[in-house]
Coordinates of C-alpha atoms and ligand atoms in Angstrom, one line a residue:
M21 CA -12.5 -6.8 -30.6
K22 CA -9.2 -6.7 -28.3
T23 CA -10.4 -7.6 -24.9
F24 CA -8.8 -8.1 -21.4
Y25 CA -8.9 -9.1 -18.3
I26 CA -6.8 -8.6 -15.3
E27 CA -6.5 -9.7 -11.5
T28 CA -4.3 -7.6 -9.1
F29 CA -2.5 -8.5 -5.8
G30 CA -0.5 -6.6 -3.6
C31 CA 0.0 -2.9 -2.2
Q32 CA -1.6 0.2 -3.4
M33 CA 0.9 1.0 -5.7
N34 CA -0.2 -2.4 -7.4
V35 CA -3.4 -1.5 -7.3
H36 CA -2.7 1.8 -8.8
D37 CA -0.4 0.6 -11.1
S38 CA -3.6 -1.6 -12.6
E39 CA -5.4 1.5 -13.2
K40 CA -2.5 2.8 -15.1
V41 CA -2.7 -0.2 -17.2
I42 CA -5.9 -0.3 -17.7
G43 CA -6.0 3.1 -19.2
T44 CA -3.4 2.5 -21.4
L45 CA -4.9 -1.0 -22.4
N46 CA -8.2 1.5 -23.0
Q47 CA -6.3 3.8 -25.3
Q48 CA -4.4 1.2 -27.4
G49 CA -8.1 -0.1 -28.3
Y50 CA -8.3 -3.0 -25.7
S51 CA -11.7 -3.0 -23.4
Q52 CA -11.9 -4.6 -20.2
V53 CA -14.2 -7.9 -19.7
A54 CA -15.0 -9.7 -16.5
T55 CA -14.1 -13.1 -16.8
P56 CA -10.3 -14.8 -18.3
E57 CA -12.5 -16.7 -20.3
E58 CA -14.2 -14.0 -22.5
A59 CA -10.6 -12.2 -22.9
G60 CA -8.3 -12.7 -25.6
L61 CA -5.2 -10.7 -23.3
V62 CA -5.2 -12.4 -19.8
L63 CA -3.3 -10.0 -17.5
Y64 CA -1.9 -10.9 -13.8
N65 CA -0.6 -7.9 -11.6
T66 CA 1.4 -9.7 -8.9
C67 CA 3.7 -9.1 -5.6
S68 CA 6.4 -10.9 -4.3
I69 CA 6.3 -9.3 -0.9
R70 CA 6.2 -12.9 0.9
D71 CA 7.1 -16.2 0.0
K72 CA 3.2 -17.3 0.0
A73 CA 2.3 -14.5 -2.3
E74 CA 4.9 -15.8 -4.9
Q75 CA 3.6 -19.2 -4.9
K76 CA 0.1 -17.9 -5.3
V77 CA 1.5 -16.6 -8.7
F78 CA 2.2 -20.1 -10.3
H79 CA -1.0 -21.4 -9.0
R80 CA -3.1 -18.8 -10.7
L81 CA -1.5 -19.0 -13.7
Q82 CA -1.8 -22.5 -14.1
Q83 CA -5.8 -22.0 -12.9
F84 CA -6.3 -19.2 -15.4
Q85 CA -5.2 -21.6 -18.1
K86 CA -7.7 -24.6 -16.9
E87 CA -10.7 -21.5 -16.8
A88 CA -9.8 -20.0 -20.0
G89 CA -8.5 -22.7 -22.3
K90 CA -5.3 -22.0 -24.3
S91 CA -6.3 -21.5 -27.6
G92 CA -5.5 -18.2 -29.4
K93 CA -4.7 -16.6 -25.7
V94 CA -2.5 -14.3 -24.7
Y95 CA -1.3 -14.5 -21.2
G96 CA 0.9 -11.9 -19.2
V97 CA 2.5 -11.2 -16.1
L98 CA 3.2 -8.1 -14.6
G99 CA 4.4 -6.5 -11.4
C100 CA 7.1 -7.8 -8.7
V101 CA 7.1 -11.4 -9.5
A102 CA 7.4 -10.8 -13.4
Q103 CA 10.4 -8.2 -12.3
Q104 CA 11.8 -10.2 -9.9
E105 CA 11.4 -14.2 -12.2
G106 CA 12.1 -12.7 -15.9
E107 CA 12.4 -14.9 -18.5
R108 CA 12.3 -18.0 -16.0
I109 CA 8.3 -17.4 -15.7
F110 CA 8.1 -18.6 -19.5
E111 CA 10.1 -22.0 -18.4
R112 CA 7.5 -22.3 -15.2
A113 CA 4.3 -21.1 -17.3
P114 CA 5.0 -22.0 -20.7
H115 CA 1.4 -20.7 -21.7
V116 CA 2.6 -17.5 -20.7
S117 CA 4.1 -15.0 -23.5
L118 CA 4.2 -11.3 -21.6
V119 CA 6.3 -10.9 -18.3
V120 CA 6.7 -7.2 -17.6
G121 CA 7.9 -5.1 -14.5
S122 CA 6.2 -2.0 -13.1
A123 CA 9.1 0.3 -13.9
S124 CA 8.3 -0.7 -18.0
Y125 CA 4.8 -0.1 -18.3
P126 CA 5.2 3.1 -20.2
K127 CA 6.5 0.6 -22.6
L128 CA 3.6 -1.4 -23.0
P129 CA 2.2 0.1 -26.2
E130 CA 5.2 -1.3 -28.0
L131 CA 5.6 -4.1 -26.2
L132 CA 1.5 -5.0 -27.1
V133 CA 2.3 -4.2 -30.8
Q134 CA 5.0 -7.0 -30.0
I135 CA 2.2 -9.3 -29.0
E136 CA -0.2 -8.9 -31.8
S137 CA 2.2 -9.4 -34.2
G138 CA 2.5 -13.2 -32.8
G139 CA 5.7 -12.0 -30.4
R140 CA 5.8 -15.2 -28.0
R141 CA 8.3 -14.1 -25.3
V142 CA 8.0 -10.5 -25.0
T143 CA 9.5 -9.0 -21.9
G144 CA 9.9 -5.5 -20.3
L145 CA 12.2 -5.9 -17.6
S146 CA 14.5 -2.9 -17.1
L147 CA 14.8 -1.3 -14.6
D148 CA 16.9 2.1 -15.4
T149 CA 13.8 3.6 -17.2
E150 CA 13.6 7.1 -17.5
E151 CA 10.5 7.5 -18.7
T152 CA 7.2 7.9 -16.5
F153 CA 3.6 7.4 -17.1
E154 CA 1.2 9.5 -19.0
T155 CA -1.3 9.9 -16.3
S156 CA -3.7 11.2 -17.9
F157 CA -4.6 7.4 -19.0
T158 CA -5.0 6.4 -15.9
R159 CA -8.4 4.5 -15.5
R160 CA -9.6 4.7 -11.7
D161 CA -11.9 2.4 -10.2
N162 CA -13.4 4.6 -7.7
P163 CA -15.0 7.9 -8.1
H164 CA -14.2 10.0 -5.0
R165 CA -10.8 8.4 -3.9
A166 CA -7.9 8.8 -5.9
Y167 CA -4.1 7.3 -5.8
I168 CA -1.6 9.7 -7.4
T169 CA 2.2 7.6 -7.3
I170 CA 4.6 10.5 -6.4
I171 CA 7.7 8.7 -6.4
E172 CA 8.6 5.1 -7.8
G173 CA 11.2 2.7 -6.6
C174 CA 13.1 2.5 -3.1
D175 CA 16.7 3.3 -2.5
K176 CA 16.8 1.8 1.0
A177 CA 18.3 -1.3 1.5
C178 CA 16.2 -3.3 4.3
A179 CA 17.7 -6.9 4.6
Y180 CA 14.4 -8.9 4.3
C181 CA 12.6 -7.1 1.6
V182 CA 12.4 -7.9 -2.3
V183 CA 11.0 -4.3 -3.4
P184 CA 14.3 -2.3 -4.4
R185 CA 14.9 -5.1 -6.6
T186 CA 11.2 -5.5 -7.9
R187 CA 10.8 -1.7 -8.5
G188 CA 14.1 -0.4 -8.9
P189 CA 15.8 2.6 -7.6
E190 CA 13.8 6.2 -6.4
R191 CA 12.7 8.4 -9.0
S192 CA 10.2 11.6 -7.4
R193 CA 7.6 13.1 -10.1
T194 CA 8.1 16.7 -10.3
A195 CA 5.6 18.5 -8.3
A196 CA 4.1 20.6 -11.1
S197 CA 3.2 17.2 -12.5
I198 CA 1.5 16.0 -9.5
L199 CA -0.3 19.4 -8.6
A200 CA -1.5 19.4 -11.9
E201 CA -3.0 15.7 -11.6
A202 CA -4.4 16.8 -8.3
R203 CA -5.9 19.8 -9.7
Q204 CA -7.7 17.8 -12.8
L205 CA -8.8 15.4 -10.3
A206 CA -10.2 17.4 -7.9
A207 CA -11.8 19.4 -10.4
S208 CA -13.6 15.8 -12.0
G209 CA -15.2 15.4 -8.6
Y210 CA -12.7 13.6 -6.2
T211 CA -12.6 14.8 -2.8
E212 CA -10.0 12.2 -1.6
I213 CA -6.6 12.0 -2.8
Q214 CA -3.8 9.2 -1.5
L215 CA 0.3 10.2 -2.3
L216 CA 1.5 6.7 -3.0
G217 CA 5.1 5.7 -2.7
Q218 CA 7.5 2.8 -1.3
N219 CA 8.6 5.9 1.1
V220 CA 7.0 9.2 0.3
N221 CA 9.0 11.0 2.7
S222 CA 12.3 10.1 0.7
Y223 CA 10.2 12.7 -2.1
R224 CA 12.7 15.2 -3.7
D225 CA 11.1 17.3 -7.0
P226 CA 13.7 16.5 -9.7
S227 CA 13.3 20.3 -10.7
P228 CA 15.9 22.6 -9.8
G229 CA 15.6 24.1 -6.1
G230 CA 12.9 21.1 -5.6
A231 CA 10.6 20.8 -2.8
R232 CA 10.8 18.0 0.0
F233 CA 7.5 16.0 0.9
A234 CA 6.5 18.4 3.2
Q235 CA 5.9 21.1 1.2
L236 CA 4.6 19.0 -1.4
L237 CA 2.3 17.6 1.4
R238 CA 1.4 21.4 2.1
E239 CA 0.8 22.6 -1.5
V240 CA -1.8 19.4 -2.7
G241 CA -3.6 20.3 0.8
A242 CA -4.2 23.3 -0.9
V243 CA -6.2 22.4 -4.0
E244 CA -9.1 23.6 -4.4
G245 CA -12.1 21.2 -4.1
L246 CA -10.3 18.3 -2.1
R247 CA -11.1 17.5 1.1
R248 CA -9.0 15.0 2.4
V249 CA -5.4 14.2 1.2
R250 CA -3.4 10.9 2.4
F251 CA -0.5 9.6 2.3
T252 CA 1.8 6.3 2.4
T253 CA 4.1 4.8 3.5
S254 CA 6.4 6.6 5.1
H255 CA 9.8 5.6 6.4
P256 CA 10.8 6.5 9.9
R257 CA 14.4 7.4 9.1
D258 CA 12.9 9.7 6.4
F259 CA 9.6 11.4 8.2
T260 CA 10.5 15.0 9.5
R261 CA 9.0 17.0 12.1
D262 CA 7.8 19.6 9.5
I263 CA 5.5 17.0 8.0
I264 CA 3.7 16.8 11.4
E265 CA 3.4 20.7 11.0
A266 CA 2.0 21.0 7.7
M267 CA -0.5 18.0 9.4
D268 CA -1.2 20.9 12.2
G269 CA -1.7 23.8 10.0
N270 CA -4.3 21.9 7.6
P271 CA -7.4 19.6 8.5
V272 CA -7.5 18.7 4.9
L273 CA -4.3 16.9 5.7
C274 CA -6.0 13.8 7.2
N275 CA -4.8 12.6 11.1
H276 CA -3.2 9.4 10.0
V277 CA 0.3 8.1 9.8
H278 CA 1.2 4.9 8.8
L279 CA 5.2 4.4 10.3
P280 CA 6.4 1.1 10.0
V281 CA 8.3 0.1 12.9
Q282 CA 9.2 -3.8 12.0
S283 CA 10.8 -4.3 15.6
G284 CA 11.2 -2.9 18.8
S285 CA 14.6 -4.1 18.7
D286 CA 17.7 -1.9 18.3
R287 CA 19.7 -5.4 17.2
V288 CA 17.1 -6.9 15.1
L289 CA 16.7 -3.4 13.7
S290 CA 20.3 -3.0 13.0
N291 CA 20.4 -6.8 11.6
M292 CA 17.2 -5.2 9.2
Q293 CA 19.0 -2.6 8.0
R294 CA 16.4 0.3 9.2
L295 CA 18.7 3.0 9.7
Y296 CA 16.8 3.9 12.8
T297 CA 17.0 2.8 16.8
R298 CA 14.1 2.3 19.1
G299 CA 14.8 5.6 20.8
E300 CA 14.9 7.7 17.2
Y301 CA 11.3 5.7 15.9
M302 CA 9.8 7.0 19.4
R303 CA 10.9 10.2 18.9
R304 CA 8.7 10.5 16.0
I305 CA 5.9 9.0 18.0
E306 CA 6.0 11.7 20.4
W307 CA 6.2 14.2 17.7
M308 CA 2.9 13.0 17.0
K309 CA 1.5 12.9 20.4
H310 CA 2.2 16.7 20.9
S311 CA 0.2 17.4 17.6
H312 CA -2.7 19.7 18.2
R313 CA -4.5 17.1 16.2
N314 CA -5.3 13.4 17.2
I315 CA -3.4 12.0 14.7
A316 CA -3.8 8.1 14.3
I317 CA -1.0 5.8 14.2
T318 CA -0.5 2.6 12.6
T319 CA 2.6 0.0 11.7
D320 CA 3.9 -2.9 10.0
I321 CA 5.9 -5.2 12.3
I322 CA 7.6 -8.7 11.3
V323 CA 8.2 -11.3 14.3
G324 CA 10.8 -13.9 13.7
F325 CA 13.5 -12.3 11.5
C326 CA 17.1 -13.7 11.4
G327 CA 18.7 -13.9 15.2
E328 CA 15.2 -12.2 17.2
T329 CA 15.5 -13.6 20.5
G330 CA 12.8 -14.1 23.1
E331 CA 14.0 -10.6 24.5
D332 CA 14.2 -9.3 21.0
F333 CA 10.4 -10.1 21.1
E334 CA 9.7 -8.8 24.4
E335 CA 11.1 -5.3 23.4
T336 CA 8.5 -5.7 20.1
I337 CA 5.6 -6.1 22.5
R338 CA 6.6 -3.5 25.2
L339 CA 7.0 -1.1 22.3
V340 CA 3.3 -1.6 20.9
E341 CA 2.1 -0.8 24.4
E342 CA 4.0 2.1 24.8
V343 CA 3.0 3.6 21.2
G344 CA -0.6 2.0 21.3
Y345 CA -1.6 1.8 17.5
D346 CA -4.5 2.2 16.0
S347 CA -3.9 -0.4 13.7
M348 CA -1.1 -2.9 12.7
F349 CA -0.2 -5.2 9.7
S350 CA 1.9 -7.8 11.5
F351 CA 3.8 -10.9 9.5
K352 CA 6.1 -14.0 9.9
Y353 CA 9.5 -12.9 8.7
S354 CA 9.3 -15.1 4.9
Q355 CA 12.7 -15.4 3.0
R356 CA 13.0 -13.8 0.0
P357 CA 15.5 -14.3 -3.1
N358 CA 18.0 -11.9 -3.8
T359 CA 17.4 -10.0 -0.7
P360 CA 20.5 -9.1 1.9
A361 CA 19.2 -10.9 4.6
L362 CA 19.6 -14.6 2.7
S363 CA 23.2 -14.1 4.2
L364 CA 21.9 -15.2 8.0
T365 CA 21.5 -18.1 9.2
D366 CA 20.3 -18.0 12.4
H367 CA 16.3 -18.6 11.7
V368 CA 13.6 -18.8 14.1
P369 CA 11.6 -22.0 13.7
E370 CA 8.5 -21.7 11.8
E371 CA 6.2 -22.7 15.1
E372 CA 8.1 -20.1 17.2
K373 CA 7.5 -17.6 14.5
A374 CA 3.5 -18.3 14.4
R375 CA 3.6 -18.0 18.3
R376 CA 5.2 -14.7 18.5
L377 CA 2.9 -13.3 16.0
S378 CA -0.4 -15.1 17.6
I379 CA 0.7 -13.3 20.6
L380 CA 1.6 -9.9 19.4
Q381 CA -1.8 -10.1 17.4
E382 CA -4.2 -10.7 20.7
K383 CA -1.6 -7.9 22.3
Q384 CA -2.8 -5.2 20.0
R385 CA -6.1 -6.7 19.8
G386 CA -6.8 -5.3 23.4
I387 CA -5.4 -2.4 22.3
Q388 CA -7.6 -1.6 19.5
M389 CA -10.6 -2.3 21.7
R390 CA -9.4 0.0 24.5
R391 CA -8.3 2.6 21.9
N392 CA -11.6 2.5 19.7
A393 CA -13.9 2.4 23.1
A394 CA -12.7 6.0 24.0
Y395 CA -14.5 7.5 20.6
I396 CA -17.8 6.3 21.8
G397 CA -19.6 9.9 22.3
E398 CA -17.6 11.7 19.9
R399 CA -18.7 13.1 16.5
H400 CA -16.6 12.2 13.6
E401 CA -17.0 13.3 9.9
V402 CA -17.0 10.4 7.3
M403 CA -17.0 10.1 3.9
A404 CA -19.6 7.2 3.0
E405 CA -18.9 4.2 1.0
Y406 CA -21.6 1.9 0.6
F407 CA -24.6 0.4 2.2
N408 CA -24.4 -3.0 3.5
Q409 CA -27.3 -5.4 3.4
A410 CA -26.1 -7.8 5.4
T411 CA -25.6 -5.3 8.4
G412 CA -28.3 -2.9 7.3
Q413 CA -25.6 -0.5 8.4
W414 CA -23.9 2.4 5.8
V415 CA -20.3 2.0 5.9
G416 CA -17.9 5.0 5.8
R417 CA -14.1 5.8 6.6
T418 CA -13.1 9.1 9.3
A419 CA -10.0 11.2 8.5
Q420 CA -8.3 8.5 10.8
N421 CA -8.8 6.3 8.2
K422 CA -11.2 4.1 11.0
T423 CA -13.7 1.8 9.8
L424 CA -17.3 3.4 11.2
N425 CA -20.4 2.0 10.5
F426 CA -23.8 3.7 10.5
L427 CA -27.7 3.9 10.8
L428 CA -29.2 6.8 9.2
G429 CA -31.5 7.4 12.4
G430 CA -34.7 8.9 10.0
R431 CA -32.0 11.1 8.0
P432 CA -32.0 10.7 4.2
A433 CA -30.0 8.1 2.7
P434 CA -26.4 9.4 1.7
T435 CA -25.1 9.1 -1.8
P436 CA -21.2 7.3 -1.7
G437 CA -18.7 10.2 -1.5
Q438 CA -20.7 12.4 0.9
Y439 CA -19.6 13.7 3.9
L440 CA -21.3 13.5 7.0
D441 CA -21.4 13.3 10.5
V442 CA -22.0 10.4 12.8
L443 CA -22.1 10.3 16.6
V444 CA -20.2 7.2 17.8
T445 CA -22.6 4.9 19.7
R446 CA -20.3 1.3 19.7
S447 CA -16.8 0.3 19.3
G448 CA -15.2 -2.8 18.2
P449 CA -11.7 -4.1 17.7
N450 CA -11.6 -3.3 14.0
S451 CA -14.3 -0.7 13.5
L452 CA -16.4 1.9 15.3
A453 CA -20.6 2.0 14.8
G454 CA -23.1 5.1 15.2
E455 CA -25.8 7.1 13.9
A456 CA -26.0 9.6 11.4
C457 CA -26.3 13.2 13.2
A458 CA -25.7 15.7 10.7
Ligands
SAH520 N1 7.8 0.5 1.6 C1 7.1 0.1 2.9 C2 6.7 -1.0 3.1 C3 7.2 -2.0 1.8 S1 6.3 -3.9 2.1 C4 7.9 0.6 4.0 O1 9.0 0.4 4.0 O2 7.5 0.3 4.9 C5 4.8 -3.9 3.5 C6 5.5 -4.6 4.4 O3 5.6 -6.2 4.3 C7 6.5 -4.1 5.1 O4 6.7 -2.9 6.2 C8 7.0 -5.3 6.1 O5 6.4 -5.7 7.3 C9 6.4 -6.7 5.1 N2 7.5 -7.6 4.8 C10 8.6 -7.0 3.8 N3 9.0 -7.9 3.6 C11 8.7 -9.2 4.3 C12 9.3 -10.5 4.4 N4 10.7 -10.4 3.7 N5 9.1 -11.1 5.2 C13 7.7 -10.6 6.2 N6 7.3 -9.3 6.1 C14 7.4 -8.5 4.9
SF4_521 FE1 11.3 -2.7 1.5 FE2 12.7 -1.6 3.0 FE3 12.4 -0.3 0.9 FE4 10.1 -0.5 2.3 S1 11.8 1.1 2.8 S2 10.5 -0.8 0.3 S3 10.8 -2.3 3.5 S4 13.8 -1.9 1.2
F3S522 FE1 4.1 -6.4 -3.3 FE2 5.7 -5.3 -5.0 FE3 3.7 -3.7 -3.7 S1 6.2 -6.7 -3.6 S2 3.4 -5.1 -1.4 S3 3.2 -5.5 -5.0 S4 5.8 -3.6 -4.2

């Protein structure tokens, strides 16, 4: 029997890619097993966004070899480190015999045939592939919430970022195939869909007269049976007002926007080649704040990018206060191979990056405490996810993507995926808590 084990690192795109890879392998007669020891094929889907993530890869590859032993097993590296390092992986980890970047997954069936016939250094590293995935194979992990890729790759050139080189140029899927997948998912019981892309806002249907993102969002939001439609990630430069108008017009489109700002300083934004100013970013925040909906806004921030002064950092802090984000991912700048920022020299010392990161995170914690406290006394609909034995509470998520832990208050236990109303009675920096009320 052909068996495989897969481990996944990185963003939602990677998680969803693994679901596609699993589906493809099943199609090719492979069955998934729970440990590397049991598997004939051991796969690792990797992330390269920061140096730490990349270092983990080679460490983990060695561990696999220890855990699983070498005899007769095939090791494969997928994802962004595979694309970035290519054949160098065979030198650094000689037990690996398959290296495939995400743009080449549609070729997996042929690559597997090469492996099965004893291929030793099999690669899929082309970025100019025109093929797209046969989505009907996708093996989804969660029976209620499904990812749908709408656009692959990225055409921006943010100075710090590996993604344009690890995932290649932008390729949008046709709206017809996205809608067909959404309808098929709704018909098989999914109620929540998350549209994925590195920059969903630059989506353009490749068919003649093709729709832009706001139009696609309207159409997906109208698919019968769907109750929640989310999307990520938005790039501020391409984020248009009609996206908010679409959200205003249909409650199925969840009131949450993840709009990474990266920095509050125009000078740093320009060095990062982000293609917008602080003022342009804030205009988009104003659109959201003037919406009829209460839109949760979340972001990503990089501290200590080359040339970031104390004053630049203060501007980031002021922007964070001004926006009042519901949540934030924040990172120390990490220098990455093949990126435009490699030519910049004005590095911020590591300790200073760490100091700025902790100031930023402390500031954001206070903002989240305040924002979440304002929900006390409100009713929110959650999708129930699971019962947490340790806390004795159910865990759910609101439309704004906030975690809301709740007690049943004598009501019957929900099944995962069920929607119910919860009265918020307590709050913390990272979650809300309450009691089911309907
Ligand atoms: N396509 C998305 C995000 C991609 S990566 C976007 O444009 O927003 C997710 C986040 O990782 C980025 O928003 C950024 O904040 C962070 N990131 C990317 N490269 C980084 C680097 N070299 N060092 C530190 N953080 C980085
Ligand atoms: Fe990276 Fe910028 Fe593209 Fe996002 S938009 S994936 S940060 S290059
Ligand atoms: Fe990482 Fe690649 Fe995603 S670098 S964040 S897995 S696009």
